[in-house]
mmCIF file of N, CA, C and O in Angstrom:
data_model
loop_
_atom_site.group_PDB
_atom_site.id
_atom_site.type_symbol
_atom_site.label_atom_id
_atom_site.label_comp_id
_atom_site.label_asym_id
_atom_site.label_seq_id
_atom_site.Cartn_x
_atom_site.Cartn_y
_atom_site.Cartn_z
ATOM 1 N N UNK O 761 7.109 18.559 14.801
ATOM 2 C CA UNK O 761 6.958 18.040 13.443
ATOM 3 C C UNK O 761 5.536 18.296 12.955
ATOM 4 O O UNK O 761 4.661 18.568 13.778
ATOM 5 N N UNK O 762 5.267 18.221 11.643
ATOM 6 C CA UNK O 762 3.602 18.806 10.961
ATOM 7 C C UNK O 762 3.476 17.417 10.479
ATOM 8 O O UNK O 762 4.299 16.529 10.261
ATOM 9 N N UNK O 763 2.274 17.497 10.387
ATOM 10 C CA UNK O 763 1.780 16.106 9.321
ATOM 11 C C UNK O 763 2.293 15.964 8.269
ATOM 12 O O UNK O 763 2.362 14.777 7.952
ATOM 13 N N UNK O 764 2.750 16.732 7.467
ATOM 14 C CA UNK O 764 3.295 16.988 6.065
ATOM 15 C C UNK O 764 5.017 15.699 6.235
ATOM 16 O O UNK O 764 5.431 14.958 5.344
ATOM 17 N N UNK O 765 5.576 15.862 7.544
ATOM 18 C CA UNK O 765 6.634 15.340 8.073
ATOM 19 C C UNK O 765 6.754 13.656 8.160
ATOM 20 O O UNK O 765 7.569 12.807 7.797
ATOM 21 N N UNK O 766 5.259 13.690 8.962
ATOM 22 C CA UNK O 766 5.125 12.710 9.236
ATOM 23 C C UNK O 766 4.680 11.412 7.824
ATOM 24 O O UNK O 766 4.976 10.218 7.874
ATOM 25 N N UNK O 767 4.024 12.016 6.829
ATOM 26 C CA UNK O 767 3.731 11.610 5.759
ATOM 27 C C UNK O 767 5.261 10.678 5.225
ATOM 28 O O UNK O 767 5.261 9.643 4.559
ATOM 29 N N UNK O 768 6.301 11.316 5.681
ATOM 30 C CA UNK O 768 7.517 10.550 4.702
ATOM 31 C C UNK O 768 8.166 9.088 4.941
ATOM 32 O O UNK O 768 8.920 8.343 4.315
ATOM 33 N N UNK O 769 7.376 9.067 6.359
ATOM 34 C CA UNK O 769 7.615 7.379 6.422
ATOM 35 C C UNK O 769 6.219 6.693 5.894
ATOM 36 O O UNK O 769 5.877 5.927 6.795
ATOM 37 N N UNK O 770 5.438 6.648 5.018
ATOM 38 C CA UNK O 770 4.750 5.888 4.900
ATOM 39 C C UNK O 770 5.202 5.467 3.376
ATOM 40 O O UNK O 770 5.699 5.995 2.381
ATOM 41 N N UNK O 771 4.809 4.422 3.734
ATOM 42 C CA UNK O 771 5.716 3.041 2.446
ATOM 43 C C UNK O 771 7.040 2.698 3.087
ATOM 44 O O UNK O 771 7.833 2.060 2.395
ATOM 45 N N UNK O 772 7.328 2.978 4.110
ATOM 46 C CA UNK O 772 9.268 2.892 4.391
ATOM 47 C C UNK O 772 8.840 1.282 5.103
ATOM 48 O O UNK O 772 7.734 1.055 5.595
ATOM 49 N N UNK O 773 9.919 0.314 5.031
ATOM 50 C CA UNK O 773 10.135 -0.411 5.954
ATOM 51 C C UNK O 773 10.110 -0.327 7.367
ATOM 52 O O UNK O 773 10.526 0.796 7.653
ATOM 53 N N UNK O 774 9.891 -0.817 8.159
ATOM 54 C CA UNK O 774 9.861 -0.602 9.664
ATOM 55 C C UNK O 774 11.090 -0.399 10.395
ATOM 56 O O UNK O 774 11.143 0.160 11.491
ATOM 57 N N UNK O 775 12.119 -0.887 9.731
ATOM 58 C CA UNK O 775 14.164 -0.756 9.703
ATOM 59 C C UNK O 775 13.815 0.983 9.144
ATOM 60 O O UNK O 775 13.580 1.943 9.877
ATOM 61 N N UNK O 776 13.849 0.972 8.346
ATOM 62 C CA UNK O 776 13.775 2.303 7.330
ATOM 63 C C UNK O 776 13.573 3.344 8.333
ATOM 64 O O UNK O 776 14.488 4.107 8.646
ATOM 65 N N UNK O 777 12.362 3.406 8.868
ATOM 66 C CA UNK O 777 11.131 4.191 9.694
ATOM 67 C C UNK O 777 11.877 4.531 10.780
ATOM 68 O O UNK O 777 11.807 5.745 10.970
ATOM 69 N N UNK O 778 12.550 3.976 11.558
ATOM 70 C CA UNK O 778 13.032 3.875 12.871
ATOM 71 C C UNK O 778 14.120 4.648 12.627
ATOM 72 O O UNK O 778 14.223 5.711 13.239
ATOM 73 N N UNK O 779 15.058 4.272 11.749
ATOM 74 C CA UNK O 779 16.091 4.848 11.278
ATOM 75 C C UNK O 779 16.472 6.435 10.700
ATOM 76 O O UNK O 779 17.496 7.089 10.500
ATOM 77 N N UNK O 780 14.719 6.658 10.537
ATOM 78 C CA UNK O 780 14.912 7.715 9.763
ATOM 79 C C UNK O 780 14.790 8.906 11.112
ATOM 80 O O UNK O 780 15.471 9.902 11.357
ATOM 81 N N UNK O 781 13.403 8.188 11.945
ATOM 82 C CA UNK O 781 13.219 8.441 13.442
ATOM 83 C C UNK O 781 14.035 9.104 14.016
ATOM 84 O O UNK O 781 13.732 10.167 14.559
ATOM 85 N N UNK O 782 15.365 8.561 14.014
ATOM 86 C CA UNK O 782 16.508 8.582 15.031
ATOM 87 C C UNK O 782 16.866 9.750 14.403
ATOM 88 O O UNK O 782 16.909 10.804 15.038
ATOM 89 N N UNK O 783 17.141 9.688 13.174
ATOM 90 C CA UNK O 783 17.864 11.000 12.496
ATOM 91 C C UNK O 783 17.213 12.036 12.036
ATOM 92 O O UNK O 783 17.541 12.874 11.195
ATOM 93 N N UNK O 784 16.398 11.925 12.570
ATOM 94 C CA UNK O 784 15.296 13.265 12.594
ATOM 95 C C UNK O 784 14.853 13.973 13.708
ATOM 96 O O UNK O 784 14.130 14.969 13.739
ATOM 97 N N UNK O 785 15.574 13.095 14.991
ATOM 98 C CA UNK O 785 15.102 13.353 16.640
ATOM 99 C C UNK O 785 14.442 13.246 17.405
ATOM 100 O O UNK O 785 14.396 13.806 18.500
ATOM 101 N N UNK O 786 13.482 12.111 16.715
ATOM 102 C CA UNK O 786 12.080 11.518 17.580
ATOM 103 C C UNK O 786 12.662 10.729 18.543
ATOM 104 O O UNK O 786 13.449 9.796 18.380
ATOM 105 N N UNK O 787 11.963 11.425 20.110
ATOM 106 C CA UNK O 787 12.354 10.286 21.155
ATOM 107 C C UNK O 787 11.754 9.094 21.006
ATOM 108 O O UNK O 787 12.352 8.114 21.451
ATOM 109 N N UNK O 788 10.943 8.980 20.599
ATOM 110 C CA UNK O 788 10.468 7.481 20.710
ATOM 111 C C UNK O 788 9.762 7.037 19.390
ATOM 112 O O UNK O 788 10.122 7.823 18.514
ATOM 113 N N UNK O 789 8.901 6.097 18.883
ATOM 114 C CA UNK O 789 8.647 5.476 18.011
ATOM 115 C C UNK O 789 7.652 4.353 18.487
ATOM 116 O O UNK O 789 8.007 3.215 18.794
ATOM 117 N N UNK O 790 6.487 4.777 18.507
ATOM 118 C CA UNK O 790 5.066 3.231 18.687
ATOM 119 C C UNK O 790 4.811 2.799 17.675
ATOM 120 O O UNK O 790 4.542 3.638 16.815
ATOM 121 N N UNK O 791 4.768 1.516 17.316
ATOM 122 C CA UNK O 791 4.600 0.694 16.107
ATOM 123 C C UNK O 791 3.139 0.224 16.707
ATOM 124 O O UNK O 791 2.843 -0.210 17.820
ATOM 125 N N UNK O 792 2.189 0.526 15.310
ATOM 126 C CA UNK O 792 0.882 -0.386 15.975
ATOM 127 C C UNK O 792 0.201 -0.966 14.693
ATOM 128 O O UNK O 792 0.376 -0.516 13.561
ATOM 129 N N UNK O 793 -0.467 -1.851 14.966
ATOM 130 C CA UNK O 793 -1.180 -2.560 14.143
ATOM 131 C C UNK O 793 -2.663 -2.155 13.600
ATOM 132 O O UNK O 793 -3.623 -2.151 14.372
ATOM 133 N N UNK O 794 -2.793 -1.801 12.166
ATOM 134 C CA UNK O 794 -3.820 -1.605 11.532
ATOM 135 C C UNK O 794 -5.236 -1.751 12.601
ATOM 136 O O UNK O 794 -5.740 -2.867 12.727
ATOM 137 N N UNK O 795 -5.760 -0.687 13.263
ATOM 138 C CA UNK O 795 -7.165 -0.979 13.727
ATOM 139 C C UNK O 795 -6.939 -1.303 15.416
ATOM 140 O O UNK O 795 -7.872 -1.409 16.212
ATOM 141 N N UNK O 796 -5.433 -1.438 15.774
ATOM 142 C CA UNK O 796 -5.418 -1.421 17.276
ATOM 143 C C UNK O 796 -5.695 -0.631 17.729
ATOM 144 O O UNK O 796 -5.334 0.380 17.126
ATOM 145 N N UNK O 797 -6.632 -0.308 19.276
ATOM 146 C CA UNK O 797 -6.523 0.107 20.454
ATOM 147 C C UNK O 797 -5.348 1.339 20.513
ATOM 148 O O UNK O 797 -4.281 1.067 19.962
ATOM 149 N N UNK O 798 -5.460 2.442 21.037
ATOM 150 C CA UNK O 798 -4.439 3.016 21.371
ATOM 151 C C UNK O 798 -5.107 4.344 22.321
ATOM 152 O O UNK O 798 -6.191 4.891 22.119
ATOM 153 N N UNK O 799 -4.175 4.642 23.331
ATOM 154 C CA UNK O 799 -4.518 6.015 24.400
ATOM 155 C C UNK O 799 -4.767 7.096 23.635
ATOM 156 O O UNK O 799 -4.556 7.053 22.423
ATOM 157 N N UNK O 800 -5.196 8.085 24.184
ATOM 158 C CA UNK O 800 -5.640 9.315 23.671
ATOM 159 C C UNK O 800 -4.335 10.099 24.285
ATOM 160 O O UNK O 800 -4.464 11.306 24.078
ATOM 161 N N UNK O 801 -3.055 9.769 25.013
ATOM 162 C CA UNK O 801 -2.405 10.841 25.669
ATOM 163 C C UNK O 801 -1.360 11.285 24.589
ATOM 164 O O UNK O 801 -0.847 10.531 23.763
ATOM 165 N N UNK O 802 -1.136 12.565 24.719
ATOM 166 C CA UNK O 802 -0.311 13.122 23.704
ATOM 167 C C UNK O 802 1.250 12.968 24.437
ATOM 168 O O UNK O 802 1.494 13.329 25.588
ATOM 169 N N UNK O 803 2.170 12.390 23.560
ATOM 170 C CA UNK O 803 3.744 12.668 24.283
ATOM 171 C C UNK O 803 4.557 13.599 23.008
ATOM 172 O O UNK O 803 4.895 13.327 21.856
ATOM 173 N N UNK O 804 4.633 14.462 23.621
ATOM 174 C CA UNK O 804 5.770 15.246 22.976
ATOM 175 C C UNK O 804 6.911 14.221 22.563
ATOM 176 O O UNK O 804 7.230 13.234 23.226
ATOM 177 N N UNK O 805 7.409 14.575 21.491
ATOM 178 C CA UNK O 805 8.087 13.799 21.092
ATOM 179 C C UNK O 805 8.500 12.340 20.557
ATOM 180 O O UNK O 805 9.581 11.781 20.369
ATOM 181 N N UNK O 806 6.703 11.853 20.345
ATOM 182 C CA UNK O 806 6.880 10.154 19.909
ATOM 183 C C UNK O 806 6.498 10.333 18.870
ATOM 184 O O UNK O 806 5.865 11.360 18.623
ATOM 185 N N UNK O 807 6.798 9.236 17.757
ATOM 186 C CA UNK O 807 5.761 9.496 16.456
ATOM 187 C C UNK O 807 5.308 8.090 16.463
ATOM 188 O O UNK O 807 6.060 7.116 16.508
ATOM 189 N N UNK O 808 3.900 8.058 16.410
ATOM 190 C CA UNK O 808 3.398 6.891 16.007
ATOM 191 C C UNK O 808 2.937 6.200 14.437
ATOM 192 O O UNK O 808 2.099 6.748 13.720
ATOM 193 N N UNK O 809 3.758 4.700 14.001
ATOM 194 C CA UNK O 809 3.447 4.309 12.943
ATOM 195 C C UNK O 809 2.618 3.208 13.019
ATOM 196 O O UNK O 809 2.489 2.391 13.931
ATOM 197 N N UNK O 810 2.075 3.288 11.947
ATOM 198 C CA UNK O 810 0.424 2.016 11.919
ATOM 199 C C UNK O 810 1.825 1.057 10.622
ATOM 200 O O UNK O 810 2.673 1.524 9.862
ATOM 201 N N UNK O 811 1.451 -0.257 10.931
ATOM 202 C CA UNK O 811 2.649 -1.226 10.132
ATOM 203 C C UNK O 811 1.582 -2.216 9.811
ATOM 204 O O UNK O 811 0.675 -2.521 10.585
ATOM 205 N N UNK O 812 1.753 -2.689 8.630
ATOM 206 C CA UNK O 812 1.076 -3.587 8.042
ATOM 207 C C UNK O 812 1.986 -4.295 7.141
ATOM 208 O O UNK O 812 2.258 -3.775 6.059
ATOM 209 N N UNK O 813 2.619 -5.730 7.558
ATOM 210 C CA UNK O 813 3.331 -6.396 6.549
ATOM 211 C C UNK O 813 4.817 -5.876 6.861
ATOM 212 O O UNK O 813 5.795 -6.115 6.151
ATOM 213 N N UNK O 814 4.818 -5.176 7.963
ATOM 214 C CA UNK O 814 6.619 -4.078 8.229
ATOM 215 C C UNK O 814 6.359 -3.133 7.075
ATOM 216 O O UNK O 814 7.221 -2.255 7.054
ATOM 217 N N UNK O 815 5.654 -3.038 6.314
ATOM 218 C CA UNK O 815 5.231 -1.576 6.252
ATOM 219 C C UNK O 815 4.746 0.115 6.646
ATOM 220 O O UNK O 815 3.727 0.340 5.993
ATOM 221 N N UNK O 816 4.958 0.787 7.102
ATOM 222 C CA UNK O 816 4.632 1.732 7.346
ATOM 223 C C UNK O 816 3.413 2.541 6.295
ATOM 224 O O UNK O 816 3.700 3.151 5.265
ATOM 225 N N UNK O 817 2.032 2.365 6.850
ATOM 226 C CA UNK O 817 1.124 3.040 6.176
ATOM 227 C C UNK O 817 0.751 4.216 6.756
ATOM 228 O O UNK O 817 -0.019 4.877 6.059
ATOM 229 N N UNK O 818 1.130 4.815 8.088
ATOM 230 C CA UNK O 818 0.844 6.127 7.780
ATOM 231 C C UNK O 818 1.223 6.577 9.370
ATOM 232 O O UNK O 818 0.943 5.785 10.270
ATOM 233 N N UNK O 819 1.733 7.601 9.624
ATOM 234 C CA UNK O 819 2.430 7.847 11.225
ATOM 235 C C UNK O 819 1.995 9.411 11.341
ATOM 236 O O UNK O 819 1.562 10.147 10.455
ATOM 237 N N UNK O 820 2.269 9.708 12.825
ATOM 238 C CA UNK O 820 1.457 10.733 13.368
ATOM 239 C C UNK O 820 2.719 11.554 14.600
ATOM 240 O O UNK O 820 3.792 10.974 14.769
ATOM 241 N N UNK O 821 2.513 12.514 15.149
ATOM 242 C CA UNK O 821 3.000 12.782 16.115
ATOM 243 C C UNK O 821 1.892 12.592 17.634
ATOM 244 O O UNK O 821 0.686 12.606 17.880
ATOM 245 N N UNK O 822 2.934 12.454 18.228
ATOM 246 C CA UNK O 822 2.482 12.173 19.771
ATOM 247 C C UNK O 822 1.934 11.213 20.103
ATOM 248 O O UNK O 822 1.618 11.058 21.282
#
């Protein structure tokens, strides 16, 4: 997936996000909180979303 991809869950609900996840073929899905902590390891195949309010403000691959 490109960043351009990843851009389309932001504003989605966190239901929304996951959902869209699944039907797009992401193995996995990290939900994190505005300003948390997170590893530097790359996984093929996760996309990570930053959630604020069950909002989705902005998600990434790996």
């Amino acid at each position: 997936m490109t960043e351009e991809h990843t851009r389309d869950f932001a504003g989605l609900t966190v239901e929304a996000a996951e959902e869209l996840a699944r039907e797009r073929g992401w193995a996995s899905v990290r939900l994190l909180k505005p300003g948390s902590m997170t590893t530097m390891e790359y996984r093929e195949g996760r996309l990570n979303l930053v959630v604020r309010d069950g909002v989705v403000e902005r998600g990434w691959e790996g």
